[in-house]
Amino acid sequence: MRQGWTEAHSNLDQDLQELQSVEAHITSLEDQLRIARARQAEVYQRILTAQALQAPIRRIPNELLTLIFEEHSVDQRKRNSSLIRVCKLWHELVM
């Protein structure tokens, strides 16, 4: 009977050590995943910025944009409140 207890105790110690090792590995993987997700978000943001900078509307001269904004002046206050939210450039042009 004593031999069975000793063997079970030895297996328990080994299992506890293995559990600690697996938990440490999981923690390491979670850290790596957090880093990878942060990098993914940065790359995604760079892609969005590059796409926005290549948009055709960016090629329209500011003077022409201003004329377009002025032509659409049914309700200037409502127009301005919408346009200033589009981007910094439009905000500056409207104000």
PDB file of C-alpha atoms in Angstrom:
ATOM      1  CA  MET A   1       0.000   0.000   0.000  1.00  0.00           C
ATOM      2  CA  ARG A   2       2.807   2.368   0.851  1.00  0.00           C
ATOM      3  CA  GLN A   3       4.432   1.808  -2.558  1.00  0.00           C
ATOM      4  CA  GLY A   4       1.254   2.951  -4.337  1.00  0.00           C
ATOM      5  CA  TRP A   5       1.199   6.152  -2.307  1.00  0.00           C
ATOM      6  CA  THR A   6       4.842   6.900  -3.065  1.00  0.00           C
ATOM      7  CA  GLU A   7       4.299   6.333  -6.773  1.00  0.00           C
ATOM      8  CA  ALA A   8       1.191   8.539  -6.799  1.00  0.00           C
ATOM      9  CA  HIS A   9       3.052  11.234  -4.871  1.00  0.00           C
ATOM     10  CA  SER A  10       5.939  11.097  -7.358  1.00  0.00           C
ATOM     11  CA  ASN A  11       3.515  11.337 -10.308  1.00  0.00           C
ATOM     12  CA  LEU A  12       1.766  14.259  -8.633  1.00  0.00           C
ATOM     13  CA  ASP A  13       5.048  16.139  -8.261  1.00  0.00           C
ATOM     14  CA  GLN A  14       5.900  15.524 -11.904  1.00  0.00           C
ATOM     15  CA  ASP A  15       2.425  16.599 -12.999  1.00  0.00           C
ATOM     16  CA  LEU A  16       2.633  19.778 -10.924  1.00  0.00           C
ATOM     17  CA  GLN A  17       6.000  20.631 -12.472  1.00  0.00           C
ATOM     18  CA  GLU A  18       4.642  19.930 -15.960  1.00  0.00           C
ATOM     19  CA  LEU A  19       1.612  22.105 -15.220  1.00  0.00           C
ATOM     20  CA  GLN A  20       3.865  24.989 -14.175  1.00  0.00           C
ATOM     21  CA  SER A  21       5.888  24.558 -17.345  1.00  0.00           C
ATOM     22  CA  VAL A  22       2.774  24.535 -19.529  1.00  0.00           C
ATOM     23  CA  GLU A  23       1.356  27.594 -17.747  1.00  0.00           C
ATOM     24  CA  ALA A  24       4.634  29.482 -18.262  1.00  0.00           C
ATOM     25  CA  HIS A  25       4.563  28.535 -21.932  1.00  0.00           C
ATOM     26  CA  ILE A  26       0.961  29.758 -22.264  1.00  0.00           C
ATOM     27  CA  THR A  27       1.901  33.065 -20.601  1.00  0.00           C
ATOM     28  CA  SER A  28       4.786  33.471 -23.034  1.00  0.00           C
ATOM     29  CA  LEU A  29       2.516  32.739 -25.998  1.00  0.00           C
ATOM     30  CA  GLU A  30      -0.092  35.210 -24.739  1.00  0.00           C
ATOM     31  CA  ASP A  31       2.601  37.895 -24.490  1.00  0.00           C
ATOM     32  CA  GLN A  32       3.733  37.136 -28.032  1.00  0.00           C
ATOM     33  CA  LEU A  33       0.120  37.268 -29.230  1.00  0.00           C
ATOM     34  CA  ARG A  34      -0.392  40.670 -27.567  1.00  0.00           C
ATOM     35  CA  ILE A  35       2.726  41.993 -29.284  1.00  0.00           C
ATOM     36  CA  ALA A  36       1.646  40.554 -32.639  1.00  0.00           C
ATOM     37  CA  ARG A  37      -1.834  42.086 -32.301  1.00  0.00           C
ATOM     38  CA  ALA A  38      -0.353  45.493 -31.491  1.00  0.00           C
ATOM     39  CA  ARG A  39       1.903  45.249 -34.531  1.00  0.00           C
ATOM     40  CA  GLN A  40      -1.062  44.172 -36.650  1.00  0.00           C
ATOM     41  CA  ALA A  41      -3.011  47.245 -35.529  1.00  0.00           C
ATOM     42  CA  GLU A  42      -0.066  49.517 -36.397  1.00  0.00           C
ATOM     43  CA  VAL A  43       0.312  48.003 -39.870  1.00  0.00           C
ATOM     44  CA  TYR A  44      -3.432  48.203 -40.458  1.00  0.00           C
ATOM     45  CA  GLN A  45      -3.425  51.882 -39.483  1.00  0.00           C
ATOM     46  CA  ARG A  46      -0.533  52.582 -41.869  1.00  0.00           C
ATOM     47  CA  ILE A  47      -2.463  50.865 -44.668  1.00  0.00           C
ATOM     48  CA  LEU A  48      -5.588  52.933 -43.952  1.00  0.00           C
ATOM     49  CA  THR A  49      -3.538  56.132 -43.917  1.00  0.00           C
ATOM     50  CA  ALA A  50      -1.825  55.257 -47.201  1.00  0.00           C
ATOM     51  CA  GLN A  51      -5.174  54.432 -48.818  1.00  0.00           C
ATOM     52  CA  ALA A  52      -6.704  57.680 -47.579  1.00  0.00           C
ATOM     53  CA  LEU A  53      -3.782  59.688 -48.946  1.00  0.00           C
ATOM     54  CA  GLN A  54      -4.253  58.076 -52.350  1.00  0.00           C
ATOM     55  CA  ALA A  55      -7.984  58.858 -52.535  1.00  0.00           C
ATOM     56  CA  PRO A  56      -8.978  60.825 -55.671  1.00  0.00           C
ATOM     57  CA  ILE A  57     -10.566  63.593 -53.567  1.00  0.00           C
ATOM     58  CA  ARG A  58      -7.057  64.451 -52.322  1.00  0.00           C
ATOM     59  CA  ARG A  59      -6.089  65.488 -55.851  1.00  0.00           C
ATOM     60  CA  ILE A  60      -8.708  68.234 -56.058  1.00  0.00           C
ATOM     61  CA  PRO A  61      -7.104  71.648 -55.446  1.00  0.00           C
ATOM     62  CA  ASN A  62      -8.197  73.444 -52.256  1.00  0.00           C
ATOM     63  CA  GLU A  63      -9.584  76.351 -54.272  1.00  0.00           C
ATOM     64  CA  LEU A  64     -11.897  74.024 -56.182  1.00  0.00           C
ATOM     65  CA  LEU A  65     -13.013  72.306 -52.995  1.00  0.00           C
ATOM     66  CA  THR A  66     -13.856  75.676 -51.488  1.00  0.00           C
ATOM     67  CA  LEU A  67     -15.954  76.558 -54.543  1.00  0.00           C
ATOM     68  CA  ILE A  68     -17.780  73.232 -54.308  1.00  0.00           C
ATOM     69  CA  PHE A  69     -18.482  73.809 -50.624  1.00  0.00           C
ATOM     70  CA  GLU A  70     -19.801  77.295 -51.326  1.00  0.00           C
ATOM     71  CA  GLU A  71     -22.115  76.028 -54.080  1.00  0.00           C
ATOM     72  CA  HIS A  72     -23.700  73.643 -51.619  1.00  0.00           C
ATOM     73  CA  SER A  73     -24.844  76.356 -49.255  1.00  0.00           C
ATOM     74  CA  VAL A  74     -28.541  75.613 -48.804  1.00  0.00           C
ATOM     75  CA  ASP A  75     -27.987  75.815 -45.058  1.00  0.00           C
ATOM     76  CA  GLN A  76     -24.448  77.028 -44.413  1.00  0.00           C
ATOM     77  CA  ARG A  77     -24.433  76.131 -40.711  1.00  0.00           C
ATOM     78  CA  LYS A  78     -25.615  72.573 -41.381  1.00  0.00           C
ATOM     79  CA  ARG A  79     -23.178  72.242 -44.292  1.00  0.00           C
ATOM     80  CA  ASN A  80     -20.243  73.428 -42.206  1.00  0.00           C
ATOM     81  CA  SER A  81     -21.067  71.172 -39.278  1.00  0.00           C
ATOM     82  CA  SER A  82     -20.964  68.196 -41.636  1.00  0.00           C
ATOM     83  CA  LEU A  83     -17.879  69.202 -43.598  1.00  0.00           C
ATOM     84  CA  ILE A  84     -15.677  70.033 -40.616  1.00  0.00           C
ATOM     85  CA  ARG A  85     -15.988  66.421 -39.434  1.00  0.00           C
ATOM     86  CA  VAL A  86     -14.612  64.900 -42.639  1.00  0.00           C
ATOM     87  CA  CYS A  87     -10.937  65.692 -42.144  1.00  0.00           C
ATOM     88  CA  LYS A  88      -8.569  68.367 -40.886  1.00  0.00           C
ATOM     89  CA  LEU A  89      -8.115  69.891 -44.353  1.00  0.00           C
ATOM     90  CA  TRP A  90     -11.851  70.262 -44.915  1.00  0.00           C
ATOM     91  CA  HIS A  91     -12.229  71.730 -41.450  1.00  0.00           C
ATOM     92  CA  GLU A  92      -9.605  74.340 -42.279  1.00  0.00           C
ATOM     93  CA  LEU A  93     -11.190  75.111 -45.661  1.00  0.00           C
ATOM     94  CA  VAL A  94     -14.673  75.551 -44.223  1.00  0.00           C
ATOM     95  CA  MET A  95     -13.575  77.696 -41.283  1.00  0.00           C
TER      96      MET A  95
END
